[in-house]
Amino acid sequence: MDNDYRPKVQRFSRWFTKKHNSRPHSSLSTHLSDGSGDEYEEEDSSISSEMDNPCILTNELRIFVATWNVAGRSPVGSLAMDLDEWLNVKESADIYVLGFQEIVPLKAKTVIGVEDLTEARNWNLLIGQILNGFPWRLNQVTSEDCNYLNVSETETRAGTSLEEDELNGCSRYRLMASKKMVGVFISVWISTRLLKRYCISRVKVCAVACGVMGYLGNKGSVSVSMSIEGTSFCFIVAHLASGEKKGDEGRRNHQVSEIFKRTTFTRHLPDDSTRPLTILGHDQIFWFGDLNYRLYLQNDIATELIKKQDWRALQEFDQLRQELGDGGVFQGWREGNIEFAPTYKYSTFNSNRYSGTLPNRAGEKQRTPAWCDRILWYGKGVKQHSYFRSESKFSDHRPVSALFSTQIEVMKSDETSVVSLQHDAPTTVSSKHTERGNGEASSTLRSLITRDSEASPTNKKL
């Protein structure tokens, strides 16, 4: 994009925001990148933006994103220790976004039967206990469609109220949003300090089923959309088609495309009309889950490279990396550098051995190990500080997590200052797992003007 054009667009966006709302809408952005990805250019642009518009500050949040395929197993008390290690609460984040797959067995009864929220509730209870350090109470959720906390309607909040939190002084995190579709499940938790400090609005959920016949929920996604001050977020948990035969990656690519096309969030406009907000209409987007992309590699060769811990050589055969490079899916998206062993498939529960590594093992499936469980992101102002797997043996998958710092735009007031919420936690986590390169994903005019963000994503954005 012409550099002379960029400041004009930024000035128009700020004028449009100020004219139509006292707060910057989540679908608007004051940033436009030419895709150069230079870290120092980004910092200069941020300084220039604040100088041009002194009413907007940029604050930093820490977001923990994680995914785990739990193989149809229910949470049990002994799992608490594994969850404590997985969530790493000592390095506390402002927001925890947890995605699960197969929280129920993928049988005909659970796929085509009435949705049962029991397992989702059990997982939320255990997560709340770990994050808050004590048995956590979750009020019964009556909605059959979704289970989420709408911060604009105090009466619908799940769990204890903020006032009760202040009285007992114990609850550090509250359940903000939760959605289940068969076995795919998302749970979003936000620190009480953040809830008190910032305006959090437009909390919406969406489910897209694209499994059997293209419309059953054994595969698909659940998503959460929300705005924190002037920055919009979208979190997508997906469970894509399985299979390691040549060509199976095409089915996964198709499901990714379907999720982009069919994920929408209802948005109310000033003229009392409603129009859908798509995934790419958000400022910062995180896509994670059991994406099921495999390795184009024979099992014995993969096993040898794993023994050598030669992750770079192994990644040369990774389907998702090849699709990203070829522009097949997720063009412009990013993933941190993988420096851990493949997360799937372990032979049995409580095992450190990959499935099929012992000859003639009765009833054991032969599977080439693969990085099925992944975390991707898209948007400006996102930095990844760690990308790692945990070692719980609860499932035939290992959990995968990432810690990010993100920037949000805040309207300046006498009470507002540019500080991190987590004063007791370091801004940067020391880790050998760092992201690939310093480039930021290119923004588009879609994030600047409301009507453009309503358009459905195109293939070049996937």
PDB file of C-alpha atoms in Angstrom, residues 109-117 144 180:
ATOM      1  CA  LYS A 109     -26.029 -40.629  20.622  1.00  0.00           C
ATOM      2  CA  THR A 110     -23.915 -37.597  21.480  1.00  0.00           C
ATOM      3  CA  VAL A 111     -23.582 -36.343  17.899  1.00  0.00           C
ATOM      4  CA  ILE A 112     -27.264 -36.391  16.905  1.00  0.00           C
ATOM      5  CA  GLY A 113     -28.897 -36.340  20.349  1.00  0.00           C
ATOM      6  CA  VAL A 114     -29.958 -33.369  22.485  1.00  0.00           C
ATOM      7  CA  GLU A 115     -27.025 -31.221  23.624  1.00  0.00           C
ATOM      8  CA  ASP A 116     -26.045 -32.029  27.211  1.00  0.00           C
ATOM      9  CA  LEU A 117     -24.130 -29.337  29.130  1.00  0.00           C
ATOM     10  CA  GLU A 144     -29.969 -24.430  25.625  1.00  0.00           C
ATOM     11  CA  LYS A 180     -20.233 -26.418  23.747  1.00  0.00           C
TER      12      LYS A 180
END
